[in-house]
Each structure stands twice: as structure tokens, then as C-alpha cells.
Short mmCIF file of N, CA and C in Angstrom, two decimals:
data_model
loop_
_atom_site.label_atom_id
_atom_site.label_comp_id
_atom_site.label_asym_id
_atom_site.label_seq_id
_atom_site.Cartn_x
_atom_site.Cartn_y
_atom_site.Cartn_z
N UNK A 1 -2.70 9.15 -14.52
CA UNK A 1 -1.67 8.34 -13.88
C UNK A 1 -0.49 9.23 -13.51
N UNK A 2 -0.12 10.19 -14.36
CA UNK A 2 0.95 11.03 -14.12
C UNK A 2 0.68 11.90 -12.85
N UNK A 3 -0.60 12.31 -12.69
CA UNK A 3 -1.03 13.07 -11.51
C UNK A 3 -0.79 12.28 -10.29
N UNK A 4 -1.21 10.99 -10.27
CA UNK A 4 -1.05 10.10 -9.10
C UNK A 4 0.38 9.98 -8.76
N UNK A 5 1.25 9.72 -9.77
CA UNK A 5 2.64 9.50 -9.54
C UNK A 5 3.28 10.81 -8.95
N UNK A 6 2.88 11.94 -9.46
CA UNK A 6 3.37 13.23 -8.98
C UNK A 6 3.00 13.40 -7.51
N UNK A 7 1.71 13.13 -7.20
CA UNK A 7 1.30 13.36 -5.84
C UNK A 7 2.03 12.39 -4.87
N UNK A 8 2.19 11.11 -5.32
CA UNK A 8 2.91 10.15 -4.44
C UNK A 8 4.41 10.55 -4.25
N UNK A 9 5.04 11.00 -5.36
CA UNK A 9 6.43 11.48 -5.27
C UNK A 9 6.60 12.64 -4.33
N UNK A 10 5.72 13.62 -4.47
CA UNK A 10 5.82 14.77 -3.57
C UNK A 10 5.54 14.36 -2.12
N UNK A 11 4.53 13.52 -1.89
CA UNK A 11 4.22 13.09 -0.56
C UNK A 11 5.40 12.36 0.08
N UNK A 12 5.96 11.35 -0.59
CA UNK A 12 7.06 10.59 0.00
C UNK A 12 8.38 11.40 0.05
N UNK A 13 8.61 12.24 -0.90
CA UNK A 13 9.87 12.99 -0.96
C UNK A 13 9.85 14.01 0.26
N UNK A 14 8.74 14.61 0.48
CA UNK A 14 8.69 15.63 1.55
C UNK A 14 8.66 14.92 2.97
N UNK A 15 8.10 13.71 3.02
CA UNK A 15 8.02 13.04 4.31
C UNK A 15 9.42 12.44 4.72
N UNK A 16 10.30 12.21 3.76
CA UNK A 16 11.60 11.66 4.09
C UNK A 16 12.40 12.70 4.89
N UNK A 17 12.14 13.94 4.61
CA UNK A 17 12.90 14.99 5.27
C UNK A 17 12.11 15.63 6.41
N UNK A 18 11.17 14.97 6.88
CA UNK A 18 10.35 15.52 8.01
C UNK A 18 11.24 15.74 9.23
N UNK A 19 11.11 16.95 9.84
CA UNK A 19 11.92 17.29 10.93
C UNK A 19 11.66 16.42 12.16
N UNK A 20 10.56 15.83 12.32
CA UNK A 20 10.27 15.03 13.48
C UNK A 20 10.98 13.70 13.45
N UNK A 21 11.61 13.31 12.35
CA UNK A 21 12.32 12.07 12.32
C UNK A 21 13.83 12.29 12.01
N UNK A 22 14.58 12.48 13.03
CA UNK A 22 15.99 12.66 12.80
C UNK A 22 16.63 11.44 12.18
N UNK A 23 16.06 10.26 12.50
CA UNK A 23 16.62 9.08 11.92
C UNK A 23 16.64 9.00 10.43
N UNK A 24 15.78 9.79 9.83
CA UNK A 24 15.71 9.82 8.34
C UNK A 24 16.68 10.82 7.75
N UNK A 25 17.25 11.69 8.55
CA UNK A 25 18.13 12.71 8.01
C UNK A 25 19.41 12.19 7.44
N UNK A 26 19.81 10.94 7.67
CA UNK A 26 21.05 10.47 7.15
C UNK A 26 20.91 9.92 5.69
N UNK A 27 19.68 10.06 5.14
CA UNK A 27 19.43 9.69 3.75
C UNK A 27 19.69 8.22 3.42
N UNK A 28 19.52 7.37 4.41
CA UNK A 28 19.64 5.91 4.08
C UNK A 28 18.37 5.32 3.50
N UNK A 29 17.26 6.10 3.60
CA UNK A 29 16.04 5.67 2.90
C UNK A 29 15.89 6.40 1.59
N UNK A 30 15.43 5.75 0.57
CA UNK A 30 15.42 6.39 -0.79
C UNK A 30 14.18 5.88 -1.54
N UNK A 31 13.80 6.57 -2.59
CA UNK A 31 12.71 6.21 -3.46
C UNK A 31 13.14 5.04 -4.34
N UNK A 32 12.20 4.21 -4.63
CA UNK A 32 12.41 3.04 -5.45
C UNK A 32 11.27 2.77 -6.39
N UNK A 33 11.50 2.35 -7.58
CA UNK A 33 10.39 2.11 -8.43
C UNK A 33 9.77 0.77 -8.02
N UNK A 34 8.41 0.76 -7.99
CA UNK A 34 7.68 -0.43 -7.62
C UNK A 34 6.91 -1.03 -8.78
N UNK A 35 6.78 -2.30 -8.84
CA UNK A 35 6.00 -2.88 -9.95
C UNK A 35 4.53 -2.92 -9.52
N UNK A 36 3.90 -1.76 -9.67
CA UNK A 36 2.51 -1.63 -9.25
C UNK A 36 1.57 -1.61 -10.51
N UNK A 37 0.29 -1.90 -10.23
CA UNK A 37 -0.72 -1.83 -11.26
C UNK A 37 -1.69 -0.71 -10.91
N UNK A 38 -1.90 0.26 -11.79
CA UNK A 38 -2.76 1.37 -11.54
C UNK A 38 -3.83 1.47 -12.58
N UNK A 39 -4.98 2.06 -12.21
CA UNK A 39 -6.08 2.21 -13.10
C UNK A 39 -7.23 2.79 -12.45
N UNK A 40 -8.31 2.95 -13.19
CA UNK A 40 -9.56 3.46 -12.59
C UNK A 40 -10.02 2.56 -11.55
N UNK A 41 -10.63 3.11 -10.47
CA UNK A 41 -11.06 2.30 -9.30
C UNK A 41 -11.90 1.14 -9.73
N UNK A 42 -12.77 1.28 -10.72
CA UNK A 42 -13.60 0.14 -11.14
C UNK A 42 -12.80 -0.96 -11.78
N UNK A 43 -11.73 -0.63 -12.42
CA UNK A 43 -10.78 -1.63 -13.02
C UNK A 43 -10.03 -2.44 -11.93
N UNK A 44 -9.69 -1.68 -10.91
CA UNK A 44 -9.03 -2.30 -9.77
C UNK A 44 -9.98 -3.22 -9.08
N UNK A 45 -11.26 -2.77 -8.94
CA UNK A 45 -12.33 -3.62 -8.36
C UNK A 45 -12.59 -4.89 -9.21
N UNK A 46 -12.49 -4.73 -10.50
CA UNK A 46 -12.66 -5.94 -11.36
C UNK A 46 -11.51 -6.95 -11.11
N UNK A 47 -10.23 -6.49 -10.95
CA UNK A 47 -9.14 -7.31 -10.64
C UNK A 47 -9.32 -7.99 -9.34
N UNK A 48 -9.74 -7.25 -8.29
CA UNK A 48 -10.04 -7.78 -6.99
C UNK A 48 -11.09 -8.93 -7.04
N UNK A 49 -12.16 -8.58 -7.76
CA UNK A 49 -13.26 -9.61 -7.85
C UNK A 49 -12.84 -10.80 -8.61
N UNK A 50 -12.09 -10.64 -9.71
CA UNK A 50 -11.65 -11.79 -10.53
C UNK A 50 -10.77 -12.76 -9.75
N UNK A 51 -9.92 -12.20 -8.90
CA UNK A 51 -9.04 -13.08 -8.11
C UNK A 51 -9.63 -13.37 -6.73
N UNK A 52 -10.83 -12.91 -6.38
CA UNK A 52 -11.46 -13.29 -5.18
C UNK A 52 -10.98 -12.64 -3.92
N UNK A 53 -10.44 -11.45 -4.02
CA UNK A 53 -9.87 -10.82 -2.83
C UNK A 53 -10.98 -10.08 -2.04
N UNK A 54 -10.86 -10.12 -0.67
CA UNK A 54 -11.76 -9.49 0.26
C UNK A 54 -10.90 -8.59 1.23
N UNK A 55 -11.44 -7.38 1.52
CA UNK A 55 -10.77 -6.49 2.40
C UNK A 55 -10.60 -7.01 3.79
N UNK A 56 -9.38 -6.90 4.38
CA UNK A 56 -9.14 -7.39 5.75
C UNK A 56 -8.90 -6.17 6.64
N UNK A 57 -8.28 -5.10 6.16
CA UNK A 57 -8.05 -3.92 6.96
C UNK A 57 -7.91 -2.69 6.07
N UNK A 58 -8.17 -1.58 6.71
CA UNK A 58 -8.07 -0.28 6.05
C UNK A 58 -7.20 0.64 6.96
N UNK A 59 -6.44 1.52 6.36
CA UNK A 59 -5.71 2.48 7.17
C UNK A 59 -5.51 3.74 6.32
N UNK A 60 -5.21 4.84 6.97
CA UNK A 60 -5.03 6.10 6.29
C UNK A 60 -3.56 6.47 6.36
N UNK A 61 -3.14 7.02 5.21
CA UNK A 61 -1.83 7.64 5.13
C UNK A 61 -2.10 9.12 5.40
N UNK A 62 -1.22 9.77 6.21
CA UNK A 62 -1.44 11.15 6.52
C UNK A 62 -0.18 11.99 6.22
N UNK A 63 -0.41 13.26 6.05
CA UNK A 63 0.67 14.18 5.65
C UNK A 63 1.81 14.03 6.63
N UNK A 64 3.02 14.14 6.11
CA UNK A 64 4.28 14.09 6.82
C UNK A 64 4.39 12.84 7.73
N UNK A 65 3.62 11.78 7.39
CA UNK A 65 3.63 10.57 8.11
C UNK A 65 3.41 10.71 9.62
N UNK A 66 2.54 11.72 9.91
CA UNK A 66 2.24 12.02 11.31
C UNK A 66 0.85 11.56 11.60
N UNK A 67 0.55 10.96 12.80
CA UNK A 67 -0.76 10.47 13.04
C UNK A 67 -1.80 11.53 13.13
N UNK A 68 -1.43 12.80 13.31
CA UNK A 68 -2.41 13.90 13.34
C UNK A 68 -2.44 14.69 12.04
N UNK A 69 -1.76 14.23 11.05
CA UNK A 69 -1.73 14.89 9.72
C UNK A 69 -3.06 14.68 8.98
N UNK A 70 -3.26 15.50 7.94
CA UNK A 70 -4.47 15.33 7.13
C UNK A 70 -4.34 14.02 6.34
N UNK A 71 -5.51 13.35 6.24
CA UNK A 71 -5.54 12.11 5.39
C UNK A 71 -5.21 12.44 3.94
N UNK A 72 -4.30 11.72 3.29
CA UNK A 72 -3.99 11.91 1.96
C UNK A 72 -4.21 10.69 1.01
N UNK A 73 -4.24 9.52 1.65
CA UNK A 73 -4.53 8.31 0.92
C UNK A 73 -5.06 7.21 1.85
N UNK A 74 -5.65 6.18 1.24
CA UNK A 74 -6.13 5.09 2.10
C UNK A 74 -5.51 3.80 1.52
N UNK A 75 -5.03 2.96 2.44
CA UNK A 75 -4.46 1.64 2.09
C UNK A 75 -5.52 0.60 2.46
N UNK A 76 -5.74 -0.32 1.56
CA UNK A 76 -6.68 -1.48 1.84
C UNK A 76 -5.82 -2.74 1.67
N UNK A 77 -5.80 -3.56 2.69
CA UNK A 77 -5.11 -4.86 2.65
C UNK A 77 -6.17 -5.87 2.45
N UNK A 78 -5.91 -6.77 1.40
CA UNK A 78 -6.90 -7.76 1.09
C UNK A 78 -6.22 -9.11 0.89
N UNK A 79 -6.99 -10.20 1.22
CA UNK A 79 -6.53 -11.55 0.97
C UNK A 79 -7.58 -12.33 0.15
N UNK A 80 -7.16 -13.34 -0.55
CA UNK A 80 -8.08 -14.14 -1.31
C UNK A 80 -8.83 -15.06 -0.43
N UNK A 81 -9.85 -15.78 -0.97
CA UNK A 81 -10.74 -16.58 -0.22
C UNK A 81 -10.04 -17.73 0.49
N UNK A 82 -8.98 -18.32 -0.18
CA UNK A 82 -8.32 -19.44 0.50
C UNK A 82 -7.12 -18.94 1.30
N UNK A 83 -6.93 -17.61 1.48
CA UNK A 83 -6.01 -17.03 2.32
C UNK A 83 -4.56 -17.41 2.03
N UNK A 84 -4.25 -17.43 0.70
CA UNK A 84 -2.89 -17.79 0.23
C UNK A 84 -2.23 -16.68 -0.52
N UNK A 85 -2.99 -15.60 -0.82
CA UNK A 85 -2.48 -14.48 -1.58
C UNK A 85 -2.98 -13.22 -0.99
N UNK A 86 -2.22 -12.15 -1.22
CA UNK A 86 -2.60 -10.83 -0.68
C UNK A 86 -2.30 -9.74 -1.72
N UNK A 87 -3.04 -8.70 -1.60
CA UNK A 87 -2.82 -7.43 -2.34
C UNK A 87 -2.95 -6.25 -1.40
N UNK A 88 -2.32 -5.16 -1.78
CA UNK A 88 -2.50 -3.91 -1.08
C UNK A 88 -2.89 -2.83 -2.08
N UNK A 89 -3.98 -2.12 -1.82
CA UNK A 89 -4.50 -1.13 -2.74
C UNK A 89 -4.42 0.23 -2.19
N UNK A 90 -3.77 1.16 -2.86
CA UNK A 90 -3.66 2.53 -2.50
C UNK A 90 -4.66 3.37 -3.22
N UNK A 91 -5.46 4.12 -2.50
CA UNK A 91 -6.55 4.94 -3.13
C UNK A 91 -6.37 6.41 -2.60
N UNK A 92 -6.41 7.33 -3.49
CA UNK A 92 -6.31 8.71 -3.13
C UNK A 92 -7.70 9.30 -3.11
N UNK A 93 -8.13 10.03 -2.10
CA UNK A 93 -9.43 10.61 -2.06
C UNK A 93 -9.69 11.49 -3.27
N UNK A 94 -10.91 11.41 -3.81
CA UNK A 94 -11.36 12.13 -4.98
C UNK A 94 -10.50 11.85 -6.20
N UNK A 95 -9.66 10.82 -6.19
CA UNK A 95 -8.81 10.50 -7.31
C UNK A 95 -9.53 9.68 -8.36
N UNK A 96 -8.97 9.68 -9.50
CA UNK A 96 -9.48 8.86 -10.63
C UNK A 96 -8.78 7.58 -10.79
N UNK A 97 -7.79 7.34 -9.94
CA UNK A 97 -6.99 6.12 -10.03
C UNK A 97 -6.74 5.46 -8.66
N UNK A 98 -6.60 4.20 -8.65
CA UNK A 98 -6.16 3.43 -7.51
C UNK A 98 -4.98 2.58 -7.99
N UNK A 99 -4.13 2.13 -7.11
CA UNK A 99 -3.02 1.30 -7.50
C UNK A 99 -2.93 0.04 -6.57
N UNK A 100 -2.67 -1.11 -7.21
CA UNK A 100 -2.31 -2.29 -6.46
C UNK A 100 -0.80 -2.27 -6.34
N UNK A 101 -0.32 -2.13 -5.09
CA UNK A 101 1.10 -2.01 -4.88
C UNK A 101 1.82 -3.28 -4.91
N UNK A 102 1.13 -4.38 -4.61
CA UNK A 102 1.72 -5.72 -4.70
C UNK A 102 0.57 -6.74 -4.77
N UNK A 103 0.95 -7.86 -5.34
CA UNK A 103 0.09 -9.10 -5.32
C UNK A 103 1.07 -10.20 -4.99
N UNK A 104 0.96 -10.64 -3.70
CA UNK A 104 1.97 -11.71 -3.25
C UNK A 104 1.25 -13.06 -3.05
N UNK A 105 2.07 -14.05 -3.00
CA UNK A 105 1.61 -15.46 -2.89
C UNK A 105 2.24 -16.09 -1.66
N UNK A 106 1.78 -17.34 -1.36
CA UNK A 106 2.35 -18.13 -0.26
C UNK A 106 2.19 -17.35 1.12
N UNK A 107 1.00 -16.77 1.31
CA UNK A 107 0.76 -16.01 2.55
C UNK A 107 0.75 -16.86 3.78
N UNK A 108 1.55 -16.36 4.78
CA UNK A 108 1.56 -16.96 6.07
C UNK A 108 0.99 -15.99 7.06
N UNK A 109 -0.15 -16.32 7.71
CA UNK A 109 -0.75 -15.37 8.63
C UNK A 109 -0.34 -15.60 10.04
N UNK A 110 -0.04 -16.78 10.41
CA UNK A 110 0.38 -17.04 11.77
C UNK A 110 1.96 -17.29 11.83
N UNK A 111 2.64 -16.23 11.87
CA UNK A 111 4.05 -16.27 11.78
C UNK A 111 4.72 -17.02 12.95
N UNK A 112 4.17 -16.92 14.10
CA UNK A 112 4.70 -17.59 15.32
C UNK A 112 4.54 -19.14 15.10
N UNK A 113 3.40 -19.58 14.62
CA UNK A 113 3.23 -21.00 14.37
C UNK A 113 4.22 -21.48 13.33
N UNK A 114 4.39 -20.64 12.27
CA UNK A 114 5.31 -20.97 11.19
C UNK A 114 6.73 -21.13 11.68
N UNK A 115 7.16 -20.22 12.56
CA UNK A 115 8.51 -20.31 13.11
C UNK A 115 8.75 -21.59 13.89
N UNK A 116 7.70 -22.07 14.61
CA UNK A 116 7.85 -23.30 15.38
C UNK A 116 8.05 -24.53 14.52
N UNK A 117 7.49 -24.48 13.34
CA UNK A 117 7.63 -25.63 12.45
C UNK A 117 8.89 -25.54 11.67
#
């Protein structure tokens, strides 16, 4: 777990100062502690299965937050079967841990329809 946190800290700390993003140079963005759940990938899969989550989308995080950077992690967005809850799982290639970054409730998928009501 310490290794995962170190990798994430280095990844995000270096990307905040990326030269390609002058808008980040004013230091208005900062690191924050997140209430995440981390563990072996099979334990995260048990959590996912227990609560009935299914993957909806996958995306890659790349070095320096650049679209042509090397892949350094994968994000999986999942929703439960009745589409009222969501989780986001961060997985590092060849890592021994994955992390659920959030488990949210009261999911609204059609925001435009929600705004009209």
C-alpha cells in the first residue's frame, strides 16, 4: 500500500508542475487526502461483486497527464445493477493493489433530464 501511495504521490505531484499547463503554475490545485479503499485486486473484485457493480467505461492515466504519455494506471468506472450507485477503481499495471476512489449514491445519469425537472 505504501508503494501505491508513493507512486500516486509522485505521479500527481510531478504532473501539477507540468510545463505544458501554465494554468497550473499558480498553485491553486493541491493534493488532498481521499477516503479510498485499497487492497489486493481480488479483494476489490469481491467488493464489486458483493455490491453488484458492472464496468461501464475504462480509461488510461498517462504520464504528465499528456495523451501521448506512457500509461501508468487504469480507471474503471462502474455502476450497480439498478444504476443508483457508482464506484471508480484505480489499477496500476503489474501492481499488487487496486483502490476504490469513491462509492457514491443517488446516481443521476441523464443530467439534462434532471435539470428540466
